[in-house]
Short mmCIF file of C-alpha atoms and ligand atoms in Angstrom, two decimals:
data_model
loop_
_atom_site.label_atom_id
_atom_site.label_comp_id
_atom_site.label_asym_id
_atom_site.label_seq_id
_atom_site.Cartn_x
_atom_site.Cartn_y
_atom_site.Cartn_z
CA MET A 1 -17.03 179.73 41.48
CA HIS A 2 -16.13 179.53 45.15
CA VAL A 3 -16.08 182.94 46.87
CA VAL A 4 -14.18 183.39 50.14
CA VAL A 5 -14.50 186.68 52.00
CA ASN A 6 -11.57 187.31 54.33
CA ALA A 7 -11.05 190.35 56.53
CA ALA A 8 -9.53 191.49 59.79
CA MET A 9 -11.68 193.44 62.18
CA SER A 10 -11.25 194.99 65.61
CA ALA A 11 -12.99 193.42 68.61
CA ASP A 12 -15.79 195.94 67.99
CA GLY A 13 -16.27 194.94 64.35
CA LYS A 14 -14.48 197.77 62.52
CA LEU A 15 -12.28 197.30 59.45
CA SER A 16 -10.46 200.62 59.85
CA THR A 17 -10.78 204.02 61.51
CA ARG A 18 -13.37 206.68 60.79
CA ARG A 19 -10.68 208.37 58.66
CA ARG A 20 -10.63 205.17 56.56
CA GLU A 21 -6.95 204.83 57.29
CA GLN A 22 -5.65 201.29 57.32
CA ILE A 23 -4.46 200.15 60.74
CA ALA A 24 -2.68 196.94 61.71
CA ILE A 25 -5.35 194.67 63.17
CA SER A 26 -3.66 191.35 62.32
CA GLY A 27 -0.41 190.00 63.73
CA THR A 28 2.28 188.06 61.85
CA GLU A 29 0.43 184.71 62.12
CA ASP A 30 -2.65 186.13 60.48
CA PHE A 31 -0.64 187.91 57.76
CA ASP A 32 0.92 184.54 56.96
CA ARG A 33 -2.50 182.85 56.79
CA VAL A 34 -3.81 185.59 54.48
CA ASP A 35 -0.74 185.22 52.24
CA GLN A 36 -1.48 181.48 51.90
CA LEU A 37 -5.13 182.21 51.16
CA ARG A 38 -4.05 184.59 48.37
CA ALA A 39 -1.64 181.99 47.00
CA ASP A 40 -4.48 179.44 46.95
CA SER A 41 -6.81 181.77 44.99
CA ASP A 42 -7.18 182.43 41.28
CA ALA A 43 -8.03 186.07 41.95
CA VAL A 44 -8.17 188.55 44.83
CA MET A 45 -10.91 191.20 44.84
CA VAL A 46 -11.44 194.56 46.55
CA GLY A 47 -13.77 197.52 46.09
CA VAL A 48 -12.47 200.81 44.75
CA GLY A 49 -12.87 202.29 48.25
CA THR A 50 -10.04 200.02 49.42
CA VAL A 51 -7.87 200.96 46.42
CA LEU A 52 -8.37 204.65 47.22
CA ALA A 53 -7.81 204.21 50.97
CA ASP A 54 -4.94 201.70 51.04
CA ASP A 55 -3.43 201.42 47.52
CA PRO A 56 -2.91 197.64 48.12
CA SER A 57 -0.80 195.37 45.89
CA LEU A 58 -2.91 192.22 46.59
CA THR A 59 0.09 190.07 45.61
CA VAL A 60 1.63 187.05 47.37
CA ASP A 61 4.50 188.07 49.70
CA ASP A 62 6.28 184.76 50.25
CA PRO A 63 8.62 183.85 47.32
CA ASP A 64 8.20 180.13 48.14
CA ARG A 65 4.45 180.43 47.68
CA GLN A 66 4.99 182.29 44.40
CA ALA A 67 7.39 179.54 43.27
CA ALA A 68 4.83 176.85 44.19
CA ARG A 69 2.29 178.63 41.99
CA THR A 70 4.63 178.89 39.01
CA ASN A 71 5.68 175.23 39.44
CA ALA A 72 2.00 174.37 39.21
CA GLY A 73 1.81 176.26 35.90
CA LYS A 74 0.06 179.30 37.36
CA PRO A 75 1.13 182.95 37.33
CA ALA A 76 3.25 183.88 40.39
CA ASN A 77 0.39 186.02 41.71
CA PRO A 78 -3.36 185.58 41.49
CA ALA A 79 -5.21 188.06 39.30
CA ARG A 80 -6.51 191.22 40.94
CA VAL A 81 -10.12 192.36 40.66
CA VAL A 82 -11.45 195.82 41.51
CA ALA A 83 -15.19 196.66 41.62
CA ASP A 84 -15.19 200.23 40.34
CA SER A 85 -18.44 201.34 38.63
CA ARG A 86 -17.23 204.67 37.25
CA ILE A 87 -13.46 204.13 37.30
CA ARG A 88 -12.16 206.01 40.31
CA THR A 89 -9.03 203.82 40.37
CA PRO A 90 -6.08 206.19 39.79
CA PRO A 91 -3.93 205.31 36.74
CA ASP A 92 -0.89 205.02 39.04
CA ALA A 93 -2.59 202.65 41.51
CA THR A 94 -0.41 199.71 42.61
CA VAL A 95 -3.09 197.22 41.45
CA LEU A 96 -2.31 198.32 37.89
CA ASP A 97 1.39 197.43 38.08
CA ASP A 98 2.82 194.47 36.15
CA GLN A 99 2.98 192.07 39.12
CA ALA A 100 -0.32 190.40 38.22
CA ALA A 101 -3.22 190.55 35.77
CA THR A 102 -5.92 193.01 36.80
CA TYR A 103 -9.63 192.97 36.02
CA LEU A 104 -11.57 196.18 36.49
CA LEU A 105 -15.30 195.52 36.97
CA VAL A 106 -17.08 198.66 35.80
CA SER A 107 -20.68 199.65 34.99
CA GLU A 108 -22.08 200.77 31.67
CA ALA A 109 -21.87 204.34 33.05
CA ALA A 110 -18.06 204.22 33.10
CA PRO A 111 -16.63 206.94 30.81
CA THR A 112 -15.17 205.50 27.59
CA ASP A 113 -11.98 207.55 27.81
CA PHE A 114 -11.36 206.20 31.35
CA ILE A 115 -11.89 202.64 30.05
CA GLU A 116 -9.31 203.27 27.33
CA GLU A 117 -6.89 204.69 29.90
CA MET A 118 -7.27 201.59 32.10
CA GLU A 119 -6.84 199.23 29.14
CA ALA A 120 -3.73 201.17 28.11
CA ALA A 121 -2.46 200.60 31.68
CA GLY A 122 -2.89 196.85 31.08
CA ALA A 123 -6.20 196.19 32.86
CA TYR A 124 -8.96 193.95 31.49
CA VAL A 125 -12.24 195.85 31.74
CA ILE A 126 -15.53 193.99 32.28
CA ALA A 127 -18.67 196.16 32.07
CA THR A 128 -21.93 195.03 33.72
CA GLY A 129 -24.87 196.85 35.34
CA GLN A 130 -26.28 200.26 34.45
CA ASP A 131 -24.91 202.53 37.18
CA ARG A 132 -23.26 200.05 39.51
CA VAL A 133 -21.39 196.84 38.85
CA ASP A 134 -23.80 193.88 38.63
CA LEU A 135 -21.77 191.54 40.82
CA THR A 136 -23.63 188.36 39.82
CA THR A 137 -23.00 188.89 36.10
CA ALA A 138 -19.46 190.19 36.65
CA LEU A 139 -18.45 187.16 38.72
CA ALA A 140 -19.96 184.83 36.09
CA LYS A 141 -17.78 186.57 33.48
CA LEU A 142 -14.73 186.19 35.70
CA GLU A 143 -15.52 182.49 36.02
CA GLY A 144 -15.53 182.37 32.22
CA GLU A 145 -11.98 183.76 32.38
CA GLY A 146 -10.90 180.83 34.57
CA VAL A 147 -11.43 182.29 38.05
CA ASP A 148 -12.78 179.34 40.03
CA ARG A 149 -11.62 180.45 43.47
CA LEU A 150 -12.10 184.12 44.34
CA MET A 151 -10.82 185.69 47.56
CA VAL A 152 -12.46 188.96 48.58
CA GLU A 153 -10.48 191.21 50.93
CA GLY A 154 -13.03 194.00 51.44
CA GLY A 155 -14.02 196.56 52.23
CA GLY A 156 -17.38 196.70 53.96
CA GLU A 157 -19.36 198.10 51.01
CA LEU A 158 -18.19 195.44 48.56
CA ILE A 159 -18.70 192.66 51.12
CA ALA A 160 -22.26 193.95 51.69
CA GLY A 161 -22.92 193.90 47.93
CA LEU A 162 -21.75 190.29 47.71
CA PHE A 163 -23.93 189.18 50.65
CA GLU A 164 -26.93 191.03 49.15
CA GLU A 165 -26.48 189.06 45.92
CA GLY A 166 -26.02 185.75 47.77
CA LEU A 167 -22.55 185.30 46.26
CA VAL A 168 -20.52 184.46 49.40
CA ASP A 169 -19.64 180.80 50.06
CA GLU A 170 -17.21 181.22 52.95
CA LEU A 171 -16.34 183.94 55.46
CA SER A 172 -13.16 184.04 57.48
CA VAL A 173 -12.63 186.85 59.95
CA PHE A 174 -9.67 187.55 62.15
CA VAL A 175 -10.86 189.41 65.24
CA GLY A 176 -7.97 191.41 66.63
CA PRO A 177 -7.30 192.57 70.18
CA THR A 178 -8.11 196.24 69.68
CA ILE A 179 -11.04 198.65 69.77
CA ILE A 180 -11.40 201.20 66.96
CA GLY A 181 -14.89 202.58 67.57
CA GLY A 182 -16.61 205.34 65.65
CA ARG A 183 -20.10 205.22 64.17
CA ASP A 184 -18.69 206.14 60.76
CA ALA A 185 -15.80 203.67 60.75
CA PRO A 186 -16.23 200.90 58.14
CA THR A 187 -17.52 197.61 59.51
CA LEU A 188 -17.26 194.10 58.09
CA VAL A 189 -20.59 194.44 56.25
CA ASP A 190 -21.81 197.98 55.51
CA GLY A 191 -24.17 198.77 52.63
CA GLU A 192 -27.85 199.35 53.48
CA GLY A 193 -27.97 196.43 55.90
CA PHE A 194 -30.55 193.67 56.10
CA VAL A 195 -33.98 193.97 57.74
CA GLU A 196 -35.11 190.47 56.78
CA GLU A 197 -33.71 187.37 55.10
CA PHE A 198 -30.47 187.76 57.03
CA PRO A 199 -27.68 185.61 55.58
CA GLU A 200 -27.21 182.62 57.89
CA LEU A 201 -23.76 181.32 58.68
CA SER A 202 -22.61 177.92 59.80
CA LEU A 203 -19.58 177.96 62.10
CA GLN A 204 -16.74 175.78 60.76
CA GLY A 205 -13.84 176.71 62.99
CA VAL A 206 -12.55 178.82 65.87
CA GLU A 207 -8.81 179.16 66.29
CA ARG A 208 -6.61 181.30 68.48
CA LEU A 209 -4.02 183.20 66.42
CA GLY A 210 -1.66 185.24 68.59
CA ASP A 211 -3.82 187.57 70.69
CA GLY A 212 -6.76 187.34 68.32
CA VAL A 213 -9.15 184.72 67.07
CA LEU A 214 -9.91 183.37 63.62
CA LEU A 215 -13.55 182.56 62.92
CA ARG A 216 -14.47 180.52 59.84
CA TRP A 217 -18.03 180.24 58.60
CA THR A 218 -19.75 178.83 55.55
CA LEU A 219 -23.03 180.14 54.16
P1 LIG B 312 -14.84 199.07 49.42
O1 LIG B 312 -15.82 198.09 49.90
O2 LIG B 312 -13.43 198.66 49.23
O3 LIG B 312 -15.31 199.68 48.02
C1 LIG B 312 -16.66 200.11 47.93
C2 LIG B 312 -16.92 200.63 46.55
O4 LIG B 312 -16.94 199.55 45.61
C3 LIG B 312 -18.29 201.22 46.45
O5 LIG B 312 -18.33 202.52 47.01
C4 LIG B 312 -18.51 201.19 44.96
O6 LIG B 312 -17.95 202.37 44.39
C5 LIG B 312 -17.70 199.97 44.52
N1 LIG B 312 -18.64 198.98 44.04
C6 LIG B 312 -18.87 198.71 42.74
N2 LIG B 312 -19.86 197.85 42.61
C7 LIG B 312 -20.30 197.57 43.85
C8 LIG B 312 -21.36 196.74 44.31
N3 LIG B 312 -22.15 196.07 43.47
N4 LIG B 312 -21.58 196.70 45.65
C9 LIG B 312 -20.78 197.38 46.50
N5 LIG B 312 -19.78 198.19 46.11
C10 LIG B 312 -19.54 198.28 44.77
O7 LIG B 312 -14.85 200.41 50.29
P2 LIG B 312 -15.20 200.71 51.81
O8 LIG B 312 -16.40 200.00 52.28
O9 LIG B 312 -15.12 202.20 51.93
O10 LIG B 312 -13.97 200.08 52.56
C11 LIG B 312 -12.70 200.68 52.54
C12 LIG B 312 -12.15 200.67 53.93
O11 LIG B 312 -12.03 199.31 54.36
C13 LIG B 312 -10.77 201.27 54.04
O12 LIG B 312 -10.71 202.06 55.20
C14 LIG B 312 -9.84 200.07 54.15
O13 LIG B 312 -8.70 200.37 54.92
C15 LIG B 312 -10.74 199.08 54.86
N6 LIG B 312 -10.38 197.68 54.60
C16 LIG B 312 -10.07 196.90 55.66
C17 LIG B 312 -9.80 195.55 55.48
C18 LIG B 312 -9.53 194.65 56.65
O14 LIG B 312 -9.41 193.42 56.47
N7 LIG B 312 -9.43 195.17 57.85
C19 LIG B 312 -9.81 195.01 54.18
C20 LIG B 312 -10.11 195.85 53.12
C21 LIG B 312 -10.41 197.17 53.34
P3 LIG B 312 -18.55 202.84 42.98
O15 LIG B 312 -20.02 203.08 43.20
O16 LIG B 312 -17.77 204.04 42.63
O17 LIG B 312 -18.31 201.68 42.09
#
């Protein structure tokens, strides 16, 4: 499986404000690039923190891109994946609507009645890890379901988990022309942080997009 992490951050490295409210960091050019990246992916993944903060749809916006997918024999939208150890995703979350298939990655500690509720809402539940989703095993199971290209949209905790497990192949970051600040505002990679064996990146591209810059790295 090829895993691409894509996010937009402020010039000071924040993904959103200390209130965890989504703010517009990208401009129209970057939104368009992200839409293409989604259309090119088999599945789009977020952590439950992003579902709770933003209630995203994770679907492709452009009807032409959706049509290109269906012409190629694929569903109009890539599948959606939420890492959610104990099922905090609300039953009325947009990721559970009928616009795309949705996989909920849960841990073995997820309550059975919540699992049943999610399955009744149409989600496919994959359980790995005792208390927290075991991302390595969960992604291997997703690959078994035909997910060869996975796009990860955040947030900082999930991205940290993926780097800790050595699961990231590519990182693209749009750096926008704004400062958010705040020691408690989410950053691109949160988690515990590294003190050794820092993941090393190889720069593949630098491109001006509007008033921001797109950085592309491989691991
Ligand atoms: P997040 O990364 O979306 O979700 C984190 C949660 O995922 C964890 O708390 C954990 O909850 C769950 N998870 C399950 N297994 C995990 C694992 N193995 N490793 C890590 N996490 C795992 O949440 P966040 O860091 O709070 O980020 C949300 C913020 O980011 C919001 O403010 C949103 O607006 C922002 N955001 C910005 C962008 C951008 O591009 N600018 C993109 C996305 C999100 P459980 O323990 O309950 O499972």
